[in-house]
Short mmCIF file of C-alpha atoms in Angstrom, two decimals:
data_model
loop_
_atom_site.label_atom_id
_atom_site.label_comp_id
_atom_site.label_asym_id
_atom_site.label_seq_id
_atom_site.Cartn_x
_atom_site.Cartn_y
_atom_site.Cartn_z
CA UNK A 639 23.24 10.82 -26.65
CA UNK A 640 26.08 11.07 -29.33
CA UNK A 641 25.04 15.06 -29.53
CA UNK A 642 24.60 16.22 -26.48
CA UNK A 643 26.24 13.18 -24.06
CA UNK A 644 23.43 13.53 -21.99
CA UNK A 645 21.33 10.03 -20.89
CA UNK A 646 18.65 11.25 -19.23
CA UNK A 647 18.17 13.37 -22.04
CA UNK A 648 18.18 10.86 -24.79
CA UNK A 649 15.53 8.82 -22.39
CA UNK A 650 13.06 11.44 -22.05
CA UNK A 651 12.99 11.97 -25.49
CA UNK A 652 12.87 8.58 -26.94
CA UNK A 653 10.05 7.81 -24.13
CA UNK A 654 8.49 10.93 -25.72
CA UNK A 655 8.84 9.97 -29.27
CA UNK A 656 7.72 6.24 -29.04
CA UNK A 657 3.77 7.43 -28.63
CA UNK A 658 4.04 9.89 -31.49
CA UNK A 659 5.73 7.58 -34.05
CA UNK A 660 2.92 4.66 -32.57
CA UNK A 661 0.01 7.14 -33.57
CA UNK A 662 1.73 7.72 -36.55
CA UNK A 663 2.41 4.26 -37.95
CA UNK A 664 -1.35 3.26 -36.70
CA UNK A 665 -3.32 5.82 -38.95
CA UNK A 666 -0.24 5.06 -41.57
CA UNK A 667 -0.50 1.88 -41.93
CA UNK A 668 -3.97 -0.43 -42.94
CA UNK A 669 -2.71 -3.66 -41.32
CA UNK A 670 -2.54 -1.54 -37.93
CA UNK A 671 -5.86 -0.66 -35.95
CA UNK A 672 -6.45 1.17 -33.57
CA UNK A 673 -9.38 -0.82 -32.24
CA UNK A 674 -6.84 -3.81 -31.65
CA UNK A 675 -4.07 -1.28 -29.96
CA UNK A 676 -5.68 0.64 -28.26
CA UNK A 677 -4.41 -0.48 -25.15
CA UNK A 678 -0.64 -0.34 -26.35
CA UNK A 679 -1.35 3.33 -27.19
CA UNK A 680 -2.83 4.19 -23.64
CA UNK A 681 0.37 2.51 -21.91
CA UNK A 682 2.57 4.13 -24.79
CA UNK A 683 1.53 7.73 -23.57
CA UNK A 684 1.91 6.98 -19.95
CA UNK A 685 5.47 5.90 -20.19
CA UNK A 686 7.21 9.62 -20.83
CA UNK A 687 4.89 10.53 -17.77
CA UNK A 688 6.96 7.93 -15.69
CA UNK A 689 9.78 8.75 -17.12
CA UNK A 690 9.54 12.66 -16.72
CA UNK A 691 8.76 11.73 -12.89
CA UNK A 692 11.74 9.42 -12.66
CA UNK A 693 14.08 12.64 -14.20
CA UNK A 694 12.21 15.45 -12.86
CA UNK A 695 16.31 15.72 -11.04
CA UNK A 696 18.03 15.49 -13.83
CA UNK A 697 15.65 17.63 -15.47
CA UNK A 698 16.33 20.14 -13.19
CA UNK A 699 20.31 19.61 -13.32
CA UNK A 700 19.74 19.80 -17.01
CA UNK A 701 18.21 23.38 -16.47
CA UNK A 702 21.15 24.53 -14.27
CA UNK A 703 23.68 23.02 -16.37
CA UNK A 704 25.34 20.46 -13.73
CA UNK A 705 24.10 17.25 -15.24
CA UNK A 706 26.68 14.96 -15.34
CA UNK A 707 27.36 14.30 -19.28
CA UNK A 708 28.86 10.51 -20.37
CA UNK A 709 32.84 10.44 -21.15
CA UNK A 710 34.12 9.31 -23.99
CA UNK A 711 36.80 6.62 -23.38
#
């Protein structure tokens, strides 16, 4: 957001990231299983699907280049 000023921007990708960096610290770390979160995972990766649904218009403003950005006061 501090970057580019955009919001939905910033929410897709940290709805994106949060799955990735889950995976990640589940095969990273030995108190984390799998077999116990396996059901946070599943939800984890269905989030940025939401979330891509609930921007798909400020996706496409985002590809035109009218999406509003935030002002800095």
């Amino acid at each position: 957001v501090l970057k580019s000023r955009y919001v939905s921007l910033a929410s897709i990708l940290a709805s994106m990231t949060f799955p990735v960096l889950l995976i990640l610290f589940i095969v990273l770390r030995d108190t984390w299983s799998f077999g116990r979160l396996w059901p946070l995972v599943i939800i984890a990766l269905i989030i940025p699907g939401a979330v891509l649904i609930r921007h798909r218009e400020n996706i496409e403003r985002l590809r035109q280049g009218t999406e509003n950005k935030i002002t800095q006061r």
